[in-house]
Amino acid sequence: MHLTSSYSVEFRNSLGTVKNTVLLYRKAVEYLITPVRDHYEELEKISGSNYQQQFIEHLVHSTKNHKAVYDFDKEFYKFPS
């Protein structure tokens, strides 16, 4: 037996929430342009988009053992990779 379920959601008076999310996303993308631009030559030498993504994450996310070059985490607290 195969069951399929679906539902729809209507946004009522909450487009402001979606708009705020889009604005935050755009700010984060705008912030990431600088590290990508500044390290573009290094990125070009890395083959594979996953490795390029890891390189950029390393530039902008600090860990216990690594201090990020750009403080993305301070600007966008708990923002996912």
mmCIF file of C-alpha atoms in Angstrom:
data_model
loop_
_atom_site.group_PDB
_atom_site.id
_atom_site.type_symbol
_atom_site.label_atom_id
_atom_site.label_comp_id
_atom_site.label_asym_id
_atom_site.label_seq_id
_atom_site.Cartn_x
_atom_site.Cartn_y
_atom_site.Cartn_z
ATOM 1 C CA MET A 1 0.000 0.000 0.000
ATOM 2 C CA HIS A 2 1.262 3.473 -0.900
ATOM 3 C CA LEU A 3 -0.059 6.478 1.040
ATOM 4 C CA THR A 4 0.508 10.049 -0.011
ATOM 5 C CA SER A 5 -0.346 13.025 2.108
ATOM 6 C CA SER A 6 -0.085 16.707 1.330
ATOM 7 C CA TYR A 7 -1.300 19.964 2.717
ATOM 8 C CA SER A 8 -1.063 23.612 1.874
ATOM 9 C CA VAL A 9 -0.298 26.604 4.015
ATOM 10 C CA GLU A 10 -1.550 30.094 3.387
ATOM 11 C CA PHE A 11 0.450 33.086 4.559
ATOM 12 C CA ARG A 12 -1.869 35.561 6.167
ATOM 13 C CA ASN A 13 -0.454 38.784 7.492
ATOM 14 C CA SER A 14 2.913 37.096 7.960
ATOM 15 C CA LEU A 15 4.691 38.130 4.798
ATOM 16 C CA GLY A 16 6.785 40.397 7.019
ATOM 17 C CA THR A 17 8.395 37.307 8.550
ATOM 18 C CA VAL A 18 9.273 35.936 5.136
ATOM 19 C CA LYS A 19 10.547 39.353 4.076
ATOM 20 C CA ASN A 20 12.793 39.545 7.170
ATOM 21 C CA THR A 21 14.169 36.092 6.418
ATOM 22 C CA VAL A 22 14.958 37.091 2.829
ATOM 23 C CA LEU A 23 16.649 40.293 4.011
ATOM 24 C CA LEU A 24 18.804 38.374 6.499
ATOM 25 C CA TYR A 25 19.734 35.820 3.832
ATOM 26 C CA ARG A 26 20.723 38.600 1.424
ATOM 27 C CA LYS A 27 22.898 40.249 4.093
ATOM 28 C CA ALA A 28 24.655 36.945 4.722
ATOM 29 C CA VAL A 29 25.297 36.393 1.015
ATOM 30 C CA GLU A 30 26.541 39.965 0.682
ATOM 31 C CA TYR A 31 28.893 39.400 3.626
ATOM 32 C CA LEU A 32 30.306 36.243 2.004
ATOM 33 C CA ILE A 33 31.166 38.081 -1.218
ATOM 34 C CA THR A 34 34.198 39.695 0.452
ATOM 35 C CA PRO A 35 35.959 36.470 1.540
ATOM 36 C CA VAL A 36 35.225 34.841 -1.810
ATOM 37 C CA ARG A 37 36.538 37.879 -3.704
ATOM 38 C CA ASP A 38 39.611 38.220 -1.481
ATOM 39 C CA HIS A 39 40.526 34.526 -1.791
ATOM 40 C CA TYR A 40 39.338 33.903 -5.333
ATOM 41 C CA GLU A 41 42.747 32.846 -6.647
ATOM 42 C CA GLU A 42 43.011 30.220 -3.905
ATOM 43 C CA LEU A 43 39.468 29.020 -4.610
ATOM 44 C CA GLU A 44 40.247 28.620 -8.309
ATOM 45 C CA LYS A 45 43.036 26.182 -7.461
ATOM 46 C CA ILE A 46 40.708 23.941 -5.437
ATOM 47 C CA SER A 47 38.948 21.324 -7.522
ATOM 48 C CA GLY A 48 35.480 20.286 -6.458
ATOM 49 C CA SER A 49 32.713 22.538 -5.191
ATOM 50 C CA ASN A 50 32.512 20.695 -1.854
ATOM 51 C CA TYR A 51 36.175 21.464 -1.154
ATOM 52 C CA GLN A 52 35.666 25.072 -2.195
ATOM 53 C CA GLN A 53 32.711 25.315 0.184
ATOM 54 C CA GLN A 54 34.801 23.831 3.014
ATOM 55 C CA PHE A 55 37.542 26.370 2.305
ATOM 56 C CA ILE A 56 35.075 29.265 2.546
ATOM 57 C CA GLU A 57 33.523 27.832 5.724
ATOM 58 C CA HIS A 58 37.018 27.626 7.195
ATOM 59 C CA LEU A 59 37.500 31.324 6.417
ATOM 60 C CA VAL A 60 34.286 32.447 8.090
ATOM 61 C CA HIS A 61 33.521 29.963 10.912
ATOM 62 C CA SER A 62 35.594 29.726 14.059
ATOM 63 C CA THR A 63 36.020 26.496 15.982
ATOM 64 C CA LYS A 64 37.681 25.581 19.246
ATOM 65 C CA ASN A 65 40.983 25.041 17.418
ATOM 66 C CA HIS A 66 40.655 27.601 14.634
ATOM 67 C CA LYS A 67 40.039 31.355 14.525
ATOM 68 C CA ALA A 68 38.182 32.463 11.400
ATOM 69 C CA VAL A 69 39.706 35.144 9.194
ATOM 70 C CA TYR A 70 36.280 36.807 8.802
ATOM 71 C CA ASP A 71 33.953 36.899 11.799
ATOM 72 C CA PHE A 72 30.768 35.706 10.117
ATOM 73 C CA ASP A 73 29.646 33.996 13.331
ATOM 74 C CA LYS A 74 29.634 37.304 15.193
ATOM 75 C CA GLU A 75 27.607 39.045 12.493
ATOM 76 C CA PHE A 76 25.200 36.135 11.932
ATOM 77 C CA TYR A 77 24.892 34.289 15.225
ATOM 78 C CA LYS A 78 23.817 30.641 14.835
ATOM 79 C CA PHE A 79 23.410 31.056 11.080
ATOM 80 C CA PRO A 80 23.812 27.622 9.475
ATOM 81 C CA SER A 81 26.471 26.858 6.907
#
